[in-house]
Amino acid sequence: MRAFKSPRLQFKPSRDIPPFIRSLEGEDTAFVYKATWADVNLHHPLNPWIGKYKGHDQVCELSFESCMGWPHTFLVMGKEMQKRAKLCARRGVNGLCAVTMGWGGQALRPFFARPSIWPLHEVNLYLFAALAKDPNADLQAVTEKYLRRRFGKKLPAELARLLLNAEDIAADATNVRGIRANGQPLDNFYYIILRYAPMFPRWETRVRPTPANLKRIFKEKDRNIVRAQKALEKIDRLKAKMPAKAYEEFKECFSRLLDMARSHAARQKYYLYLWAFKDGYLKPTMGELDRFQKIVRDLSPRGRPF
């Protein structure tokens, strides 16, 4: 947004988009745009320009291509997609489209192009299809029907709720105080925060690594890990009511979700500590360095920072 020093060369949507729309007045033109700023954002502000291209057909893209980060990520995005679909309907958007996978990576991993062998995040395809027809679709009913189709029998409704609510755990894993923060190493972590944070009022106050903020953020990350653990424990309690195949798939997917919560927490804590040291919010005393080392050792696989 500020790649150029001169304000005239900086992109300003309210100044630059309307003339572009007017320049195409009367032409048979359709606009296709993203619902969010990135390929996948969970619980972020939506594109404020949705529905603003009057006089032209408008199609809004709902992307869940980062669901293909399996096995390192487990993302089910039904509630997020419904929020986007409802906004599009309110603003008179003509239709929705979906990006279901990273097309560039498809050739490297043919698994991407075969939804029939995906784990449980395949449900995103069915949720999108339902929302494309009706933004007010009953996601619980769609998910229950999907599970019955996948496993050949009706499963406890609680499993469908777990699947839909996994989104909240994933969002709190990838975000720091609501702001996406999943980059590495430190410079990219910092860059991604700067890329997305300006969508949030007083964002510097939210994520600046002061001692008070670090304490608050670390508690939020720890609570999210506990939520992921409880979801996994609930699957174990429901084991007797599930076919063996269903139990195995739920167990694997929610184990990945727990790993995701842990690994993101470890990485984010690690980089926030480095940022705090770099900008002087913390002094690298022996006490702080011991706490830093414990965070890395306790929360990271095999005691490494990632």
mmCIF file of C-alpha atoms in Angstrom, residues 58-252:
data_model
loop_
_atom_site.group_PDB
_atom_site.id
_atom_site.type_symbol
_atom_site.label_atom_id
_atom_site.label_comp_id
_atom_site.label_asym_id
_atom_site.label_seq_id
_atom_site.Cartn_x
_atom_site.Cartn_y
_atom_site.Cartn_z
ATOM 1 C CA GLN A 58 -20.316 -9.006 -9.751
ATOM 2 C CA VAL A 59 -18.931 -12.330 -8.562
ATOM 3 C CA CYS A 60 -17.290 -12.717 -5.167
ATOM 4 C CA GLU A 61 -14.601 -15.324 -4.560
ATOM 5 C CA LEU A 62 -14.708 -17.372 -1.376
ATOM 6 C CA SER A 63 -11.289 -18.937 -1.043
ATOM 7 C CA PHE A 64 -10.472 -21.930 1.087
ATOM 8 C CA GLU A 65 -7.387 -23.019 -0.823
ATOM 9 C CA SER A 66 -5.233 -22.945 2.300
ATOM 10 C CA CYS A 67 -7.271 -25.893 3.542
ATOM 11 C CA MET A 68 -4.852 -27.760 1.304
ATOM 12 C CA GLY A 69 -2.084 -27.183 3.824
ATOM 13 C CA TRP A 70 -2.907 -30.648 5.166
ATOM 14 C CA PRO A 71 -1.447 -32.276 7.190
ATOM 15 C CA HIS A 72 -0.003 -29.105 8.739
ATOM 16 C CA THR A 73 -3.377 -27.366 8.857
ATOM 17 C CA PHE A 74 -6.960 -28.460 9.342
ATOM 18 C CA LEU A 75 -9.439 -25.822 8.229
ATOM 19 C CA VAL A 76 -13.214 -26.098 8.001
ATOM 20 C CA MET A 77 -14.640 -22.710 7.050
ATOM 21 C CA GLY A 78 -18.422 -23.037 6.981
ATOM 22 C CA LYS A 79 -19.249 -20.183 9.362
ATOM 23 C CA GLU A 80 -16.690 -17.901 7.737
ATOM 24 C CA MET A 81 -18.047 -18.653 4.257
ATOM 25 C CA GLN A 82 -21.609 -18.018 5.434
ATOM 26 C CA LYS A 83 -20.658 -14.603 6.803
ATOM 27 C CA ARG A 84 -19.231 -13.729 3.390
ATOM 28 C CA ALA A 85 -22.169 -15.189 1.454
ATOM 29 C CA LYS A 86 -24.715 -13.263 3.536
ATOM 30 C CA LEU A 87 -22.890 -9.967 2.971
ATOM 31 C CA CYS A 88 -22.794 -10.644 -0.776
ATOM 32 C CA ALA A 89 -26.532 -11.347 -0.803
ATOM 33 C CA ARG A 90 -27.307 -8.142 1.109
ATOM 34 C CA ARG A 91 -25.273 -6.106 -1.365
ATOM 35 C CA GLY A 92 -26.746 -7.605 -4.506
ATOM 36 C CA VAL A 93 -23.734 -9.563 -5.740
ATOM 37 C CA ASN A 94 -24.726 -11.757 -8.695
ATOM 38 C CA GLY A 95 -22.957 -14.924 -7.620
ATOM 39 C CA LEU A 96 -20.175 -16.662 -5.732
ATOM 40 C CA CYS A 97 -17.169 -18.628 -6.910
ATOM 41 C CA ALA A 98 -14.668 -20.673 -4.950
ATOM 42 C CA VAL A 99 -10.951 -21.309 -5.052
ATOM 43 C CA THR A 100 -10.674 -24.738 -3.504
ATOM 44 C CA MET A 101 -6.948 -25.401 -3.853
ATOM 45 C CA GLY A 102 -3.636 -23.753 -4.661
ATOM 46 C CA TRP A 103 -3.596 -24.377 -8.401
ATOM 47 C CA GLY A 104 0.150 -23.875 -8.681
ATOM 48 C CA GLY A 105 0.825 -26.606 -6.135
ATOM 49 C CA GLN A 106 -1.622 -29.048 -7.657
ATOM 50 C CA ALA A 107 0.926 -30.470 -10.087
ATOM 51 C CA LEU A 108 3.317 -31.116 -7.222
ATOM 52 C CA ARG A 109 0.719 -32.896 -5.100
ATOM 53 C CA PRO A 110 -2.023 -34.587 -7.171
ATOM 54 C CA PHE A 111 -3.799 -35.243 -3.852
ATOM 55 C CA PHE A 112 -5.082 -31.650 -4.102
ATOM 56 C CA ALA A 113 -7.111 -32.400 -7.219
ATOM 57 C CA ARG A 114 -8.872 -35.458 -5.786
ATOM 58 C CA PRO A 115 -11.396 -34.280 -3.169
ATOM 59 C CA SER A 116 -12.682 -37.829 -2.774
ATOM 60 C CA ILE A 117 -9.485 -38.730 -0.898
ATOM 61 C CA TRP A 118 -9.326 -35.556 1.195
ATOM 62 C CA PRO A 119 -9.853 -35.902 4.952
ATOM 63 C CA LEU A 120 -12.775 -34.193 6.667
ATOM 64 C CA HIS A 121 -12.089 -30.726 5.289
ATOM 65 C CA GLU A 122 -13.735 -32.044 2.103
ATOM 66 C CA VAL A 123 -16.900 -30.795 3.805
ATOM 67 C CA ASN A 124 -15.910 -27.273 2.675
ATOM 68 C CA LEU A 125 -17.003 -28.182 -0.863
ATOM 69 C CA TYR A 126 -20.465 -29.176 0.345
ATOM 70 C CA LEU A 127 -20.772 -26.136 2.587
ATOM 71 C CA PHE A 128 -19.832 -23.827 -0.284
ATOM 72 C CA ALA A 129 -22.318 -25.510 -2.630
ATOM 73 C CA ALA A 130 -25.102 -25.054 -0.071
ATOM 74 C CA LEU A 131 -24.224 -21.397 0.523
ATOM 75 C CA ALA A 132 -24.014 -20.655 -3.199
ATOM 76 C CA LYS A 133 -27.664 -21.727 -3.418
ATOM 77 C CA ASP A 134 -28.804 -20.164 -0.151
ATOM 78 C CA PRO A 135 -26.668 -17.868 2.043
ATOM 79 C CA ASN A 136 -28.922 -18.781 4.987
ATOM 80 C CA ALA A 137 -28.368 -22.526 4.594
ATOM 81 C CA ASP A 138 -28.439 -24.600 7.785
ATOM 82 C CA LEU A 139 -24.751 -25.492 8.120
ATOM 83 C CA GLN A 140 -25.416 -27.987 10.901
ATOM 84 C CA ALA A 141 -27.854 -29.903 8.675
ATOM 85 C CA VAL A 142 -25.489 -29.760 5.682
ATOM 86 C CA THR A 143 -22.624 -31.101 7.794
ATOM 87 C CA GLU A 144 -24.709 -33.877 9.343
ATOM 88 C CA LYS A 145 -25.847 -34.957 5.869
ATOM 89 C CA TYR A 146 -22.251 -34.914 4.635
ATOM 90 C CA LEU A 147 -21.076 -37.111 7.516
ATOM 91 C CA ARG A 148 -23.911 -39.564 6.945
ATOM 92 C CA ARG A 149 -22.938 -39.775 3.273
ATOM 93 C CA ARG A 150 -19.237 -40.197 4.065
ATOM 94 C CA PHE A 151 -19.585 -42.868 6.748
ATOM 95 C CA GLY A 152 -22.813 -44.596 5.755
ATOM 96 C CA LYS A 153 -24.767 -43.874 8.933
ATOM 97 C CA LYS A 154 -26.056 -40.990 10.995
ATOM 98 C CA LEU A 155 -23.445 -39.739 13.464
ATOM 99 C CA PRO A 156 -24.070 -37.807 16.689
ATOM 100 C CA ALA A 157 -24.982 -34.190 15.962
ATOM 101 C CA GLU A 158 -22.184 -33.154 18.317
ATOM 102 C CA LEU A 159 -19.625 -34.292 15.734
ATOM 103 C CA ALA A 160 -21.042 -31.924 13.123
ATOM 104 C CA ARG A 161 -20.881 -29.095 15.671
ATOM 105 C CA LEU A 162 -17.281 -29.988 16.475
ATOM 106 C CA LEU A 163 -16.418 -29.879 12.790
ATOM 107 C CA LEU A 164 -18.010 -26.465 12.276
ATOM 108 C CA ASN A 165 -16.516 -25.037 15.487
ATOM 109 C CA ALA A 166 -13.021 -26.210 14.541
ATOM 110 C CA GLU A 167 -12.913 -22.956 12.573
ATOM 111 C CA ASP A 168 -12.770 -20.933 15.794
ATOM 112 C CA ILE A 169 -9.762 -22.884 17.062
ATOM 113 C CA ALA A 170 -8.011 -22.496 13.705
ATOM 114 C CA ALA A 171 -8.719 -18.752 13.679
ATOM 115 C CA ASP A 172 -7.315 -18.280 17.169
ATOM 116 C CA ALA A 173 -4.285 -20.342 16.151
ATOM 117 C CA THR A 174 -3.402 -18.352 13.026
ATOM 118 C CA ASN A 175 -4.332 -14.916 14.410
ATOM 119 C CA VAL A 176 -2.792 -12.875 17.199
ATOM 120 C CA ARG A 177 -5.499 -10.811 18.888
ATOM 121 C CA GLY A 178 -7.547 -11.183 15.725
ATOM 122 C CA ILE A 179 -4.746 -10.226 13.324
ATOM 123 C CA ARG A 180 -3.272 -12.829 11.009
ATOM 124 C CA ALA A 181 0.264 -13.661 12.136
ATOM 125 C CA ASN A 182 1.459 -16.891 10.575
ATOM 126 C CA GLY A 183 4.696 -15.908 8.856
ATOM 127 C CA GLN A 184 8.232 -17.070 9.426
ATOM 128 C CA PRO A 185 11.055 -16.195 9.941
ATOM 129 C CA LEU A 186 10.878 -13.020 12.040
ATOM 130 C CA ASP A 187 10.941 -10.543 9.152
ATOM 131 C CA ASN A 188 8.057 -12.309 7.400
ATOM 132 C CA PHE A 189 6.108 -12.641 10.661
ATOM 133 C CA TYR A 190 6.465 -8.894 11.150
ATOM 134 C CA TYR A 191 5.607 -8.196 7.498
ATOM 135 C CA ILE A 192 2.397 -10.255 7.623
ATOM 136 C CA ILE A 193 1.247 -8.392 10.730
ATOM 137 C CA LEU A 194 1.931 -5.078 8.969
ATOM 138 C CA ARG A 195 0.071 -6.365 5.914
ATOM 139 C CA TYR A 196 -3.175 -7.207 7.718
ATOM 140 C CA ALA A 197 -3.163 -5.204 10.937
ATOM 141 C CA PRO A 198 -4.210 -1.822 9.459
ATOM 142 C CA MET A 199 -7.715 -3.279 8.956
ATOM 143 C CA PHE A 200 -8.107 -3.095 12.740
ATOM 144 C CA PRO A 201 -8.543 0.131 14.737
ATOM 145 C CA ARG A 202 -5.595 0.932 17.016
ATOM 146 C CA TRP A 203 -3.862 -2.195 15.803
ATOM 147 C CA GLU A 204 -0.479 -1.149 17.185
ATOM 148 C CA THR A 205 -1.943 -1.221 20.687
ATOM 149 C CA ARG A 206 -3.320 -4.718 20.073
ATOM 150 C CA VAL A 207 -0.098 -6.439 19.018
ATOM 151 C CA ARG A 208 2.831 -4.308 20.135
ATOM 152 C CA PRO A 209 4.967 -6.755 22.219
ATOM 153 C CA THR A 210 4.869 -4.894 25.507
ATOM 154 C CA PRO A 211 5.098 -7.023 28.673
ATOM 155 C CA ALA A 212 1.354 -6.543 29.305
ATOM 156 C CA ASN A 213 0.443 -7.516 25.738
ATOM 157 C CA LEU A 214 2.728 -10.547 25.779
ATOM 158 C CA LYS A 215 1.079 -11.782 28.958
ATOM 159 C CA ARG A 216 -2.377 -11.298 27.439
ATOM 160 C CA ILE A 217 -1.495 -12.921 24.106
ATOM 161 C CA PHE A 218 0.243 -15.892 25.717
ATOM 162 C CA LYS A 219 -2.817 -16.581 27.901
ATOM 163 C CA GLU A 220 -5.061 -16.478 24.822
ATOM 164 C CA LYS A 221 -2.780 -18.925 23.017
ATOM 165 C CA ASP A 222 -2.727 -21.294 25.986
ATOM 166 C CA ARG A 223 -6.530 -21.205 26.240
ATOM 167 C CA ASN A 224 -6.816 -22.084 22.565
ATOM 168 C CA ILE A 225 -4.602 -25.135 23.024
ATOM 169 C CA VAL A 226 -6.858 -26.252 25.880
ATOM 170 C CA ARG A 227 -9.920 -25.836 23.613
ATOM 171 C CA ALA A 228 -8.284 -28.017 20.963
ATOM 172 C CA GLN A 229 -7.438 -30.637 23.601
ATOM 173 C CA LYS A 230 -11.035 -30.676 24.860
ATOM 174 C CA ALA A 231 -12.355 -31.165 21.316
ATOM 175 C CA LEU A 232 -10.072 -34.165 20.917
ATOM 176 C CA GLU A 233 -11.210 -35.567 24.275
ATOM 177 C CA LYS A 234 -14.841 -35.193 23.199
ATOM 178 C CA ILE A 235 -14.137 -37.344 20.141
ATOM 179 C CA ASP A 236 -12.758 -40.045 22.432
ATOM 180 C CA ARG A 237 -15.933 -39.885 24.538
ATOM 181 C CA LEU A 238 -18.065 -40.336 21.409
ATOM 182 C CA LYS A 239 -15.993 -43.242 20.092
ATOM 183 C CA ALA A 240 -18.592 -45.892 20.990
ATOM 184 C CA LYS A 241 -21.210 -44.086 18.879
ATOM 185 C CA MET A 242 -19.038 -43.878 15.759
ATOM 186 C CA PRO A 243 -17.941 -46.352 13.083
ATOM 187 C CA ALA A 244 -14.238 -47.159 13.392
ATOM 188 C CA LYS A 245 -13.439 -45.261 10.179
ATOM 189 C CA ALA A 246 -15.211 -42.141 11.434
ATOM 190 C CA TYR A 247 -13.398 -42.269 14.765
ATOM 191 C CA GLU A 248 -10.025 -42.652 13.040
ATOM 192 C CA GLU A 249 -10.666 -39.708 10.709
ATOM 193 C CA PHE A 250 -11.988 -37.405 13.428
ATOM 194 C CA LYS A 251 -9.117 -38.401 15.704
ATOM 195 C CA GLU A 252 -6.525 -37.663 13.030
#
